Coordinates of C-alpha atoms in Angstrom, one line a residue:
X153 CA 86.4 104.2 76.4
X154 CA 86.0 100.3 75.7
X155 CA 82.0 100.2 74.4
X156 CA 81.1 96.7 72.9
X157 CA 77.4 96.2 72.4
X158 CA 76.4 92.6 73.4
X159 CA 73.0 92.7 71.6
X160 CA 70.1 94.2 73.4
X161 CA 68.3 90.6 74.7
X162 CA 71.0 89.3 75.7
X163 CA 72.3 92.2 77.8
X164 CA 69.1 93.4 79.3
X165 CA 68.2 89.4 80.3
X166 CA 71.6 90.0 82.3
X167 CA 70.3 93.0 83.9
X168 CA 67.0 91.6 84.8
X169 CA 68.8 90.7 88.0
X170 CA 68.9 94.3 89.2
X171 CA 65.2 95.0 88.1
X172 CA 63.7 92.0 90.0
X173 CA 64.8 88.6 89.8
X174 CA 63.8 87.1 92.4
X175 CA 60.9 85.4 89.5
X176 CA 59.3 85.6 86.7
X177 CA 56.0 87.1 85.5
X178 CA 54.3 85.1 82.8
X179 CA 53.4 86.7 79.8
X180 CA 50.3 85.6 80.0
X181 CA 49.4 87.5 82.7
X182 CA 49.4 91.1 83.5
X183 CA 50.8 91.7 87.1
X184 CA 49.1 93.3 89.6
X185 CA 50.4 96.2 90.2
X186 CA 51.2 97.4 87.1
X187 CA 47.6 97.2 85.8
X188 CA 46.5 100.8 84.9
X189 CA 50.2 102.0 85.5
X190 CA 51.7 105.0 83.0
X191 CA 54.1 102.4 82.0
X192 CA 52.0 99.5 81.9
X193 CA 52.7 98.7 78.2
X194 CA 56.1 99.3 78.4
X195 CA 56.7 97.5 81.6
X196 CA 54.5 94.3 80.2
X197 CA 56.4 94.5 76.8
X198 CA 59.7 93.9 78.7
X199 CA 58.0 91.3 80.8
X200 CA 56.8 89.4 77.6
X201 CA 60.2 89.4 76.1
X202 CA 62.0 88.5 79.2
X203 CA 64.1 91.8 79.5
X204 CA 62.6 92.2 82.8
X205 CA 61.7 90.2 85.9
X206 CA 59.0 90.1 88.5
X207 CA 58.8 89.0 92.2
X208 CA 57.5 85.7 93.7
X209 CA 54.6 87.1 95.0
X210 CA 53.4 88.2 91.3
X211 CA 54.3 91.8 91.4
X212 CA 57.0 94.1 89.6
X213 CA 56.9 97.0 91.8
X214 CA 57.2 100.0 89.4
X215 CA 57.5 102.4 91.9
X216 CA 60.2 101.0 93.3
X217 CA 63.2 103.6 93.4
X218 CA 66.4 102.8 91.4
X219 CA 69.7 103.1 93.6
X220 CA 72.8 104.6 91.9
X221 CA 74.7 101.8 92.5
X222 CA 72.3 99.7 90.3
X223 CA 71.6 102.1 88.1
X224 CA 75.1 101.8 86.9
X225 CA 75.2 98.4 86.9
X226 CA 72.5 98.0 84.2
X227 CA 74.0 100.9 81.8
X228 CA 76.9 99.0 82.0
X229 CA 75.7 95.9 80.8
X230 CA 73.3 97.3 78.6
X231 CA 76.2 99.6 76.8
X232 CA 78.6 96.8 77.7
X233 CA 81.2 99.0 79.3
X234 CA 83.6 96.3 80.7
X235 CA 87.5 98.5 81.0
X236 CA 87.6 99.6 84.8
X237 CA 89.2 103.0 86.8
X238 CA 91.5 102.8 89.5
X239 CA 88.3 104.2 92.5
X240 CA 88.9 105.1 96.5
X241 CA 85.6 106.1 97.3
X242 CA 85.3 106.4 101.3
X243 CA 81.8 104.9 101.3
X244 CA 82.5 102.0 98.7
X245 CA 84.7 98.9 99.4
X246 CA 85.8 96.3 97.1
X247 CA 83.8 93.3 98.9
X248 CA 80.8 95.7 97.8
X249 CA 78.8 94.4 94.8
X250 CA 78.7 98.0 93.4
X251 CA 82.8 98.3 93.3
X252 CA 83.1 96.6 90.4
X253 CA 80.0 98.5 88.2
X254 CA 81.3 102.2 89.8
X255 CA 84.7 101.4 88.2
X256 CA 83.4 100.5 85.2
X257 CA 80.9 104.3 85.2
X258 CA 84.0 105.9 86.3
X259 CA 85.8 105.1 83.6
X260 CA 83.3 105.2 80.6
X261 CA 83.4 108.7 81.7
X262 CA 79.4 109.5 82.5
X263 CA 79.1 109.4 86.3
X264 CA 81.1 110.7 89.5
X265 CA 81.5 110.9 92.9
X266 CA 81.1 113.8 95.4
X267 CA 83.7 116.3 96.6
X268 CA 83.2 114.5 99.9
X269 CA 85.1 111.6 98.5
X270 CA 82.1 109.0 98.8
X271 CA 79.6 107.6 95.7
X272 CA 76.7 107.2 97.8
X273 CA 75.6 103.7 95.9
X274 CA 72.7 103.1 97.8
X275 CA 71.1 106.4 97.2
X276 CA 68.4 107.1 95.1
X277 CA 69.3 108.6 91.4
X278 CA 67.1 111.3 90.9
X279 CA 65.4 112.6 87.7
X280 CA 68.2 115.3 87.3
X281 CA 70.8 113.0 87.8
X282 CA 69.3 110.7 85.1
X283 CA 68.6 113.1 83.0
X284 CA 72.9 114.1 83.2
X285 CA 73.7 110.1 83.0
X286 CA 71.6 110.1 79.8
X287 CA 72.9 113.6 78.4
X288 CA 76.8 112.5 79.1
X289 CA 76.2 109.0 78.0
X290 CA 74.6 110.1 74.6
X291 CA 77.2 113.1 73.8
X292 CA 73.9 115.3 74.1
X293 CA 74.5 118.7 73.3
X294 CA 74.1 120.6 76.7
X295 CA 74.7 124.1 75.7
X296 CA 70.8 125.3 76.0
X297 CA 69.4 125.6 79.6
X298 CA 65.9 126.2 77.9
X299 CA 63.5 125.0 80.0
X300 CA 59.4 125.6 80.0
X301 CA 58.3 122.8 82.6
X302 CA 56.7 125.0 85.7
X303 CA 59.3 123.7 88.6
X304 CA 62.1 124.8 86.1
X305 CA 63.2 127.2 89.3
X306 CA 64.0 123.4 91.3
X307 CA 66.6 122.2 88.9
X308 CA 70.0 122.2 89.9
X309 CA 72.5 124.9 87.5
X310 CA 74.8 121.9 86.3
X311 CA 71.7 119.9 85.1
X312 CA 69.6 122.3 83.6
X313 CA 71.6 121.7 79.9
X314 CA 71.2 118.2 80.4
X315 CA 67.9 118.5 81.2
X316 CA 67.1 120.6 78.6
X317 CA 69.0 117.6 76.2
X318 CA 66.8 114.6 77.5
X319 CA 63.8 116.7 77.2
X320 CA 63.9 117.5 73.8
X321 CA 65.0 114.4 72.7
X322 CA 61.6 112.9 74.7
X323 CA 63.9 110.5 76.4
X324 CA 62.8 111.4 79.9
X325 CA 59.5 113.3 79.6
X326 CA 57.8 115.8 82.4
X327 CA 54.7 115.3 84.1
X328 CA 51.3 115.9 82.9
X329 CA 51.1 118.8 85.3
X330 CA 53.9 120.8 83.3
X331 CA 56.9 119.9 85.8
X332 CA 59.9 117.5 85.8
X333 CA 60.0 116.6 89.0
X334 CA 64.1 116.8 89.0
X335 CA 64.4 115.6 93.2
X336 CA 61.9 112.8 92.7
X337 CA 64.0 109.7 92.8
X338 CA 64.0 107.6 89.6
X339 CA 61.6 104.6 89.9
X340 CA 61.7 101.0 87.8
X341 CA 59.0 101.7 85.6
X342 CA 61.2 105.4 85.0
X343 CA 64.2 103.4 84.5
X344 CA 63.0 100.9 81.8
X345 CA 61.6 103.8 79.8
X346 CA 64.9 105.9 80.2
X347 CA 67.3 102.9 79.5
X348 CA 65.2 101.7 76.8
X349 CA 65.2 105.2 74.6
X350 CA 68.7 105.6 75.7
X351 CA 69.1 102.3 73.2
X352 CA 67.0 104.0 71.0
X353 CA 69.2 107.5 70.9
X354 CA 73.0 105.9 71.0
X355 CA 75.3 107.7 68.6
X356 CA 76.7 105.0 66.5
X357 CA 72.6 104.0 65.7
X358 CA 72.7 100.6 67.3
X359 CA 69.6 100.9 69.3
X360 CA 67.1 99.5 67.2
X361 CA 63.4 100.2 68.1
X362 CA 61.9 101.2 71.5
X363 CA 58.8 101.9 72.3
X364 CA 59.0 105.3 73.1
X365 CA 58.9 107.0 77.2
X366 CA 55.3 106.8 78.3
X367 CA 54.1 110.4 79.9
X368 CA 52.8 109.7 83.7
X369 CA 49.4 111.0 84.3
X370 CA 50.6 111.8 88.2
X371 CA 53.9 111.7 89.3
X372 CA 54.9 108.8 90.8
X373 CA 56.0 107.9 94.2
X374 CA 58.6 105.8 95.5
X375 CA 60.1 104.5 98.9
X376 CA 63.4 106.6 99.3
X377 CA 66.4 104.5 98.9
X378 CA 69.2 105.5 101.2
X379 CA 72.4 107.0 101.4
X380 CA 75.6 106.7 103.6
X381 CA 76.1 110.5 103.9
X382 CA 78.3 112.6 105.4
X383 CA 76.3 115.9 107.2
X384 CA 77.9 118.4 105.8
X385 CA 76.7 119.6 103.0
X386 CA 78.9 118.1 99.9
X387 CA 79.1 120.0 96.3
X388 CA 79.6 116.8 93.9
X389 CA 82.2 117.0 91.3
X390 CA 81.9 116.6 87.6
X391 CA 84.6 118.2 84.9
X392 CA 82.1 120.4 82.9
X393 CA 78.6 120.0 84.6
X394 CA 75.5 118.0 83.6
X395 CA 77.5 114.9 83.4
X396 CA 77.6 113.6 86.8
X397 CA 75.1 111.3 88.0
X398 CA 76.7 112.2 91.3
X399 CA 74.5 116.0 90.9
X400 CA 78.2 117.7 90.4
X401 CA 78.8 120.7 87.8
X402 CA 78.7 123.9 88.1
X403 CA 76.6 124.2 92.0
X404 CA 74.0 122.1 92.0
X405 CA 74.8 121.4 96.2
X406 CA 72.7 118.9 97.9
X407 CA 71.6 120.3 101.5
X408 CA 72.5 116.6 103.2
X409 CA 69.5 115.9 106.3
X410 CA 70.9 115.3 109.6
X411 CA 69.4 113.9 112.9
X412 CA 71.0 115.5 116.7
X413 CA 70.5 115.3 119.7
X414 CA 69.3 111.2 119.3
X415 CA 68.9 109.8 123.2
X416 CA 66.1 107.8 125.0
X417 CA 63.8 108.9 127.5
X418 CA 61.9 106.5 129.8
X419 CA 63.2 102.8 129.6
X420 CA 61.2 100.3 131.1
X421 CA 61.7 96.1 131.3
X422 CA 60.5 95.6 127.7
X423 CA 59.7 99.1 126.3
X424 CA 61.7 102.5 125.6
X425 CA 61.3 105.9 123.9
X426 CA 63.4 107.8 121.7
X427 CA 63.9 111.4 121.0
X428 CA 65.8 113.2 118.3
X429 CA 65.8 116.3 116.6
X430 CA 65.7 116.3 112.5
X431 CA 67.6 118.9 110.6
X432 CA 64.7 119.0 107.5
X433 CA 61.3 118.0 107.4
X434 CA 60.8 114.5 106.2
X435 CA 60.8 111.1 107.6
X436 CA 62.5 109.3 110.4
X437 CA 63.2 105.5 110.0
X438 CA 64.7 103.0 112.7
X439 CA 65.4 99.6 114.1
X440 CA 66.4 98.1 117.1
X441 CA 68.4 94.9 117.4
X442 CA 70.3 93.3 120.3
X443 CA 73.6 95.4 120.3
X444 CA 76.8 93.7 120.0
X445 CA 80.4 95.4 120.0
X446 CA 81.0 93.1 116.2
X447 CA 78.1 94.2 114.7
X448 CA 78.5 96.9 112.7
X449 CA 75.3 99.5 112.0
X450 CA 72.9 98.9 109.2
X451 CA 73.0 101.1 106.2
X452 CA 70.3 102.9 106.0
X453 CA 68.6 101.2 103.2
X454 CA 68.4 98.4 105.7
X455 CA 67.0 100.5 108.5
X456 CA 64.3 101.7 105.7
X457 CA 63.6 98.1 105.2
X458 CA 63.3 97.0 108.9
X459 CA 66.7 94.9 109.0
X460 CA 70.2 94.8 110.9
X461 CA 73.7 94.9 108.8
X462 CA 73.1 90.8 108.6
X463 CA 70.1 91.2 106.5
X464 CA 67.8 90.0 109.2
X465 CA 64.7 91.5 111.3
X466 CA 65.1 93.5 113.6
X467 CA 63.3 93.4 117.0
X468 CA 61.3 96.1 116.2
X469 CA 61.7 99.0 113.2
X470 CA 59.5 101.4 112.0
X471 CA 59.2 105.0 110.9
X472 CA 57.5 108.3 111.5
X473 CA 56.8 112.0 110.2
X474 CA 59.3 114.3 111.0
X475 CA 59.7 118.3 111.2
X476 CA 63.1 120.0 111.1
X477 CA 64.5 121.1 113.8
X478 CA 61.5 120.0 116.1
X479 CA 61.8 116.8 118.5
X480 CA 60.9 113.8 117.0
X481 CA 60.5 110.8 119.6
X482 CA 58.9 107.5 119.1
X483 CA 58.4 103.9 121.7
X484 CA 59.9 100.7 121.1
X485 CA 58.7 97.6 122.0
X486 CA 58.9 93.6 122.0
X487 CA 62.2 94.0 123.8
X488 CA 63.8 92.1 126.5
X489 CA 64.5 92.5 130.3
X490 CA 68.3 93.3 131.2
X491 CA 69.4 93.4 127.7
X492 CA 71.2 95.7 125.8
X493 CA 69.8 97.1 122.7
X494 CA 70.9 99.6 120.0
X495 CA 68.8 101.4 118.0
X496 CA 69.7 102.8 114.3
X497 CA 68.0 106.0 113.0
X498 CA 68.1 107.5 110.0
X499 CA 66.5 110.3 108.0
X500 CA 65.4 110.8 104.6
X501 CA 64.3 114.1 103.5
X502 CA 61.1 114.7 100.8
X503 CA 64.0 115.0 97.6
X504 CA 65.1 111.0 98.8
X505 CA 68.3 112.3 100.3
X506 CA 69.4 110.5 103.5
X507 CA 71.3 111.5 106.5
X508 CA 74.0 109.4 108.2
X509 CA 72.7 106.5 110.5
X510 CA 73.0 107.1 114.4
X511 CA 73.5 105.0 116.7
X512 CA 71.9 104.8 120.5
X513 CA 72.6 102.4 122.8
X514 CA 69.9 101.7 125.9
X515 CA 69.6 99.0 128.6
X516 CA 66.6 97.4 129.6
X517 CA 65.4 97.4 133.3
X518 CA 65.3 94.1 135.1
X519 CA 62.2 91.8 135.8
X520 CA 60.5 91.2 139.1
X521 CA 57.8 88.5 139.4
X522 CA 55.0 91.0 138.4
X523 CA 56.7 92.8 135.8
X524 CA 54.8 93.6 132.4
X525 CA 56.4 91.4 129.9
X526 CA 54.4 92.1 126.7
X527 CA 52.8 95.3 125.6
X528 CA 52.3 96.2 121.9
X529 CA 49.2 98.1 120.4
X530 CA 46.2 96.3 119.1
X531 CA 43.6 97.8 116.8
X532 CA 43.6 101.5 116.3
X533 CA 40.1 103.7 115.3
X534 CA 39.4 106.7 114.9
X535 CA 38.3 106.9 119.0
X536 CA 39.1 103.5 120.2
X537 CA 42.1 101.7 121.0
X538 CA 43.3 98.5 122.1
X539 CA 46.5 98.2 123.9
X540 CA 47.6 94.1 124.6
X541 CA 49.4 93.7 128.0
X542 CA 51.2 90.3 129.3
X543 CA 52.7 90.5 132.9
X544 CA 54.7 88.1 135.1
X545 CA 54.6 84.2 133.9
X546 CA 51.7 81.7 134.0
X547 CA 50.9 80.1 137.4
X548 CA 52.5 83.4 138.8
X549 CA 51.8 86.0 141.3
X550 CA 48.5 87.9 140.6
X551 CA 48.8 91.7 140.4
X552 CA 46.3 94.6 139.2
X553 CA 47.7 96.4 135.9
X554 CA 47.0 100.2 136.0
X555 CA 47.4 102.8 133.3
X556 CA 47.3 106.3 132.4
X557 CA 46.6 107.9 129.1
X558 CA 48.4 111.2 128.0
X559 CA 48.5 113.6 125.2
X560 CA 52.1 112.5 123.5
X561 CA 53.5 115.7 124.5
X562 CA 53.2 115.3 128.2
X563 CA 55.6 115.0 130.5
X564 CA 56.1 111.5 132.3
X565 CA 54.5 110.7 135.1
X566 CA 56.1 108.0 137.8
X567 CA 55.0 105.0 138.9
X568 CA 53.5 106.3 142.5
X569 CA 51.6 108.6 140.2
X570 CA 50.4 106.2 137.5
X571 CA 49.3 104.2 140.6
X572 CA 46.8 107.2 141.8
X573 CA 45.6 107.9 138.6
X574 CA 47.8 111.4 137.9
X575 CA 49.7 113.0 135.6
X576 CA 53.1 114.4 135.9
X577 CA 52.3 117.3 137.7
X578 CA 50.1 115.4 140.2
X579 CA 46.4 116.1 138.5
X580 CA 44.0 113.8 139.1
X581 CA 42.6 112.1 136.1
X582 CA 39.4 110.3 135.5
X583 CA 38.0 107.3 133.5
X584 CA 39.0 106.8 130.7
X585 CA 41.8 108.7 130.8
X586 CA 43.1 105.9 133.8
X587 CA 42.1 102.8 135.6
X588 CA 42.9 99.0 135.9
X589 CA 42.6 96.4 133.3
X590 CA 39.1 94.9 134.0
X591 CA 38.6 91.5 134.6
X592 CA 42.0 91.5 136.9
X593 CA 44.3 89.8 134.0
X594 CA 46.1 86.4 135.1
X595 CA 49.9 86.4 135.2
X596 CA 51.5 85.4 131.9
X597 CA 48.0 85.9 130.3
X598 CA 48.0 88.4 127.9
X599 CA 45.0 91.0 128.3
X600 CA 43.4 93.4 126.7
X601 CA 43.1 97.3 127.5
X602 CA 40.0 98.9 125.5
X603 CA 40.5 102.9 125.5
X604 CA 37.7 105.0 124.2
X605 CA 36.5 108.7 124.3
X606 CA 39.5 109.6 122.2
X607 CA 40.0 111.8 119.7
X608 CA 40.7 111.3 115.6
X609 CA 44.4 111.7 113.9
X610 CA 45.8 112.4 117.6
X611 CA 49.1 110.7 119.5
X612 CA 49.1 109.5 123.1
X613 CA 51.2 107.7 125.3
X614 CA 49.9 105.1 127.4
X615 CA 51.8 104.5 130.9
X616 CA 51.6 100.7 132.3
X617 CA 52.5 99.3 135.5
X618 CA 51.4 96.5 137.9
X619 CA 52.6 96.0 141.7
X620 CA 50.6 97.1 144.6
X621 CA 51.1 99.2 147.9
X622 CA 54.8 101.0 147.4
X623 CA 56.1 98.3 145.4
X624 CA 56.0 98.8 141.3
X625 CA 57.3 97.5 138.6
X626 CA 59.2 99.5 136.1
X627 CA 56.6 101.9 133.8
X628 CA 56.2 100.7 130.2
X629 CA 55.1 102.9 127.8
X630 CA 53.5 102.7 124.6
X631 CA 52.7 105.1 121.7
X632 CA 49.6 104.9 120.1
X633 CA 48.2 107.6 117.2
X634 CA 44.3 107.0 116.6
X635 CA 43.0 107.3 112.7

């Protein structure tokens, strides 16, 4: 194992670029959002010296989680591991950035893949997976599987020795509330602290001083990162356990979260609902772009951040509370008439691990004169809402805009219903619960639709059409949860 250390400026200035360097925070100044933070010293120390960079708009974003593919990217630099291993990781090309880095960890001997032949570089490290990084990295003795922190129970078999290492060496601390946390993914502020007494602790006694890991008063939280993941559940490998960042050893086996059953419900001209049934309880992210047969899917770091596999916006993206194995559905909107669309789901579970992206692919209903062209929500109280609707184009035919409002489980009505004020099963309903948009909105105008007498932390759907007599255009609907 080739290990040539660089100096410990000069190789974290180079990893700066993985922690934010997209700016730079003036010493001077304390950022923003690290003002009060468990790590605020720390993180401000590295600031000061230039270790570490911030973001344009003044921030640092401690809380931000740490992938493993840059995770291994700054041990490599910082223990300046440069010799390479042959790799053929199913989820890791070499036109990735990360192919390079995983080499170079793969052959320094202190991370793995999974037994599912894949890395998983844009997934989240968690604490247990540090914590083995560290122990493997460091030649930590392993042998004790001690442990007193009160979620001891929640730590996989193959990292409890490593665990039990980093702990006693106070290079990753627990929380103030007597647990370690092992499934929270590893955030920047968590990083700098590790990395830095990681210098501090190296075997030959280059490391110099660091200011020691700062305990967090609350645990943190970060914004999963994803991972491309197979959906059956993988056992990562590792030679004699604790040494894997990859979670392998001796058991350890991550239960991966899977979406099924992902198809759409009602499409209308310019909206469409989704439905989808989550294997765990967590969170379901997604975004819709134009579909094209040469676009590939997004990973799902993308789809938490709103974008297609381009790196741009999508048309809409966006992301909602899930429970396992009950139906999760949610509306899209700002799309276009007669177009088709696909839209990417994902799911991450509470530990930050991710479910393979799906794919749906739905077409859009045609215009007429009169269709609605424009329908998104507005402001959202605790009784009130405001829906905005846009129909047909200026100087246009005038038509009346109707509506129906619905508890978010109910079944959808049609458009002769919406038009007499009913619900699915032909009940009438009564103001406010449907109506016309009042003033009679102008074509290509858009209007406003005030709801009230609704109730707090509650979903509806609200049904839209315009037309008159027998002849209606296509029903939008719209999703709207009040505070």
């Amino acid at each position: 194992m080739k290990k040539t250390w660089r100096g410990f400026m000069t190789v974290l200035l180079g990893v700066s670029m993985l922690f934010g360097a997209l700016g730079s925070v003036s010493a001077a100044s304390v950022p923003k959002d690290i003002k009060g933070h468990w790590a605020q010293s720390q993180l401000q120390n590295w600031l000061d010296k230039g270790y570490l960079g911030g973001y344009p708009d003044g921030t640092v974003k401690p809380n931000k989680v740490i992938t493993r593919g840059e995770y291994v990217a700054f041990v490599n630099r910082l223990f300046g591991f440069t010799d390479t291993a042959a790799i053929s990781f199913k989820d890791l090309q070499k036109s990735n950035w990360a192919y390079n880095e995983v080499a170079k960890a793969v052959k320094a001997g202190y991370i793995a893949g999974f037994s599912d032949k894949t890395f998983r570089p844009l997934s989240p490290l968690t604490r247990q997976e540090a914590a083995a990084i560290t122990a493997r990295l460091l030649s930590l003795n392993t042998g004790s599987t001690t442990l007193a922190f009160k979620d001891s129970a929640q730590i996989s078999v193959w990292a409890r020795g490593s665990v039990a290492a980093v702990a006693n060496k106070k290079i990753i601390n627990g929380y103030t509330d007597g647990t370690f946390g092992p499934k929270k993914s590893l955030t920047r502020a968590e990083a700098v602290t590790i990395i830095g007494n990681s210098v501090a602790n190296r075997p030959d006694g280059s490391g110099g001083t660091v200011t020691p890991t700062p305990t967090p008063t609350t645990a943190p939280t970060a914004t999963p990162a994803p991972s491309a993941t197979p959906a059956p559940t993988p056992i990562p490998t590792s030679g004699t356990g604790g040494g894997s960042g990859g979670g392998g050893g001796n058991g350890g086996g991550i239960t991966v979260p899977s979406v099924s059953g992902v198809t759409y419900g009602h499409v209308g001209v310019v909206t469409a609902d989704v439905y989808l049934t989550p294997s765990v309880t967590g969170d379901v992210y997604y975004v819709v772009a134009p579909y094209s047969s040469t676009v590939s899917a997004p990973s799902a770091l993308q789809i938490r951040d709103g974008l297609t596999s381009a790196g741009t916006a999508g048309v809409y993206s966006g992301k909602t509370a899930a429970t396992g194995n009950t139906t999760v559905s949610f509306s899209v909107y700002g799309l276009q008439a007669g177009t088709e669309y696909a839209a990417y789901v994902t799911l991450a579970d509470s530990y930050g691990n991710w479910s393979e992206v799906s794919t749906l692919r739905l077409t859009t209903a045609a215009s007429s004169a009169t269709s609605i062209t424009a329908v998104k929500p507005g402001e959202i109280g605790t009784v009130t809402a405001d829906v905005y609707v846009t129909y047909g184009q200026a100087g246009g035919t005038a038509a009346p805009v109707r509506y129906v409002v619905l508890p978010a489980n109910a079944a959808d009505p049609n458009a002769a219903q919406i038009a007499q004020g009913k619900d699915s099963a032909g009940t009438a309903l009564s103001a406010p619960w449907t109506g016309l948009i009042s003033p009679a909105p102008a074509p290509g105008v858009r209007q406003t639709l005030g709801l009230t007498g609704l109730t707090a932390n509650t979903s509806y759907k609200v049904y839209l059409i315009t037309g008159s007599e027998n002849t209606w255009s296509p029903v939008e609907i719209l999703r709207i949860h009040t505070k």
